[in-house]
Amino acid sequence: MMMKTNHLYGEGGVRLELTPTTTSPLAIDVTESAEMRIQRLISENPVVIFTRSSCCMCHVMKKLLSAVGVYPTVIELDEEEIAALPTSAAEDLHVNNIPADAPAVFIGGTRVGGLESLVALHLSGRLVPKLVEVGVITHVV
């Protein structure tokens, strides 16, 4: 896994790749499993997107979130690491025969799901209040 920090990603977000390093202030414990590392990153970041390299759906997710004033942490995972992403009990893992594993957005430590789930949350009017609830924005726009 690779970790890069302080690299602007898209509309002001920070892109992190999970490589063990000792020079970064966000250094990770090389003995940590992928599952433990992912759980820690979910708990440490109020809005985080786990994605594959060059994922167009991730780009749309970032645009939607930036439109409401939120710049998520974006973490690229290798194909082997995608399996370590936690799923929600209510999430259907194969909508239209497409695995719902990545990109995956977590808000306040809870998996929202993929792009369709994020857009549905927004269109229902529940996205902004959820972002206010976790403290990443201070008021409803």
Coordinates of C-alpha atoms in Angstrom, one line a residue:
M1 CA 0.0 0.0 0.0
M2 CA 1.2 3.5 -0.7
M3 CA 0.6 6.7 1.3
K4 CA 0.9 10.2 -0.1
T5 CA -0.2 13.3 1.8
N6 CA -0.8 17.0 1.1
H7 CA -1.4 16.4 -2.5
L8 CA -4.5 18.3 -3.7
Y9 CA -7.0 16.0 -5.3
G10 CA -9.6 17.5 -7.5
E11 CA -11.6 20.3 -5.9
G12 CA -9.4 20.8 -2.8
G13 CA -9.5 17.4 -1.2
V14 CA -6.4 15.5 -0.1
R15 CA -5.4 12.3 -1.7
L16 CA -3.9 9.6 0.5
E17 CA -2.4 6.4 -0.7
L18 CA -1.6 3.9 1.9
T19 CA 2.1 3.2 1.7
P20 CA 4.0 2.6 4.9
T21 CA 6.3 5.6 5.5
T22 CA 8.1 7.1 8.4
T23 CA 8.6 10.6 7.0
S24 CA 4.9 11.6 6.9
P25 CA 3.0 13.1 9.8
L26 CA 0.3 10.6 8.7
A27 CA 2.7 7.7 9.0
I28 CA 1.0 4.3 9.4
D29 CA 2.0 1.3 11.4
V30 CA 3.4 -1.3 9.0
T31 CA 2.2 -4.1 11.2
E32 CA -1.4 -2.9 10.9
S33 CA -3.6 -5.1 8.7
A34 CA -5.5 -3.5 5.8
E35 CA -8.7 -4.0 7.7
M36 CA -7.4 -2.2 10.8
R37 CA -5.9 0.6 8.7
I38 CA -9.1 1.2 6.9
Q39 CA -11.2 1.2 10.1
R40 CA -8.7 3.7 11.7
L41 CA -9.0 6.0 8.6
I42 CA -12.8 5.8 8.7
S43 CA -12.8 6.7 12.4
E44 CA -10.2 9.6 11.9
N45 CA -11.9 11.3 8.9
P46 CA -15.4 12.6 9.1
V47 CA -15.9 12.2 5.3
V48 CA -13.7 9.6 3.5
I49 CA -14.0 8.0 0.0
F50 CA -12.2 4.8 -0.7
T51 CA -11.6 4.4 -4.4
R52 CA -9.7 2.7 -7.2
S53 CA -7.2 4.6 -9.3
S54 CA -8.8 6.9 -11.9
C55 CA -12.3 6.2 -10.8
C56 CA -14.8 8.5 -12.6
M57 CA -17.5 7.8 -10.0
C58 CA -15.2 9.0 -7.2
H59 CA -14.8 12.3 -9.2
V60 CA -18.6 12.8 -9.3
M61 CA -18.8 12.0 -5.5
K62 CA -16.1 14.7 -4.8
K63 CA -17.9 17.2 -7.0
L64 CA -21.2 16.6 -5.2
L65 CA -19.6 16.9 -1.8
S66 CA -17.6 20.0 -2.7
A67 CA -20.8 21.6 -4.0
V68 CA -22.1 21.6 -0.4
G69 CA -18.8 22.7 1.0
V70 CA -17.2 19.4 2.0
Y71 CA -13.8 18.2 0.8
P72 CA -13.4 14.5 1.6
T73 CA -10.3 12.6 2.3
V74 CA -9.8 10.3 -0.7
I75 CA -7.9 7.0 -0.3
E76 CA -6.9 4.9 -3.3
L77 CA -6.9 1.2 -2.6
D78 CA -5.3 -1.7 -4.5
E79 CA -7.6 -4.3 -5.9
E80 CA -6.6 -6.7 -3.0
E81 CA -7.4 -4.0 -0.4
I82 CA -10.9 -3.3 -1.7
A83 CA -12.1 -6.6 -0.1
A84 CA -11.1 -5.2 3.3
L85 CA -13.8 -2.4 3.0
P86 CA -16.5 -2.9 5.6
T87 CA -20.1 -3.1 4.3
S88 CA -23.3 -2.0 5.9
A89 CA -25.8 -4.6 6.8
A90 CA -28.5 -2.9 4.6
E91 CA -26.2 -2.5 1.6
D92 CA -26.9 -4.7 -1.4
L93 CA -23.5 -5.8 -2.6
H94 CA -24.5 -6.5 -6.2
V95 CA -26.9 -3.8 -7.5
N96 CA -27.3 -4.4 -11.3
N97 CA -24.6 -7.1 -11.0
I98 CA -22.0 -4.4 -10.2
P99 CA -20.1 -5.0 -6.9
A100 CA -20.7 -2.0 -4.6
D101 CA -17.2 -2.2 -3.1
A102 CA -15.5 0.9 -4.4
P103 CA -15.9 3.8 -4.5
A104 CA -17.4 3.8 -1.1
V105 CA -18.1 6.9 1.0
F106 CA -18.2 7.0 4.8
I107 CA -19.7 9.9 6.7
G108 CA -19.2 10.0 10.4
G109 CA -17.8 6.5 10.5
T110 CA -20.9 5.0 8.7
R111 CA -20.8 3.6 5.2
V112 CA -23.2 5.6 3.0
G113 CA -22.4 3.4 0.0
G114 CA -21.4 4.2 -3.5
L115 CA -22.3 7.0 -5.9
E116 CA -26.0 6.0 -6.3
S117 CA -26.4 6.0 -2.5
L118 CA -24.7 9.4 -2.1
V119 CA -26.9 10.9 -4.8
A120 CA -30.0 9.4 -3.3
L121 CA -29.1 10.8 0.1
H122 CA -28.6 14.2 -1.5
L123 CA -31.8 14.2 -3.6
S124 CA -33.8 13.1 -0.5
G125 CA -32.5 16.2 1.4
R126 CA -30.7 14.1 4.0
L127 CA -27.1 14.6 2.9
V128 CA -26.6 18.2 4.2
P129 CA -28.2 17.5 7.6
K130 CA -26.0 14.4 8.0
L131 CA -22.9 16.5 7.2
V132 CA -24.0 19.1 9.8
E133 CA -24.6 16.3 12.3
V134 CA -21.0 15.0 11.9
G135 CA -19.6 18.6 12.1
V136 CA -18.1 19.0 8.6
I137 CA -20.4 21.9 7.8
T138 CA -22.0 24.3 10.3
H139 CA -25.3 25.1 8.6
V140 CA -27.8 24.0 6.0
V141 CA -27.1 25.8 2.8

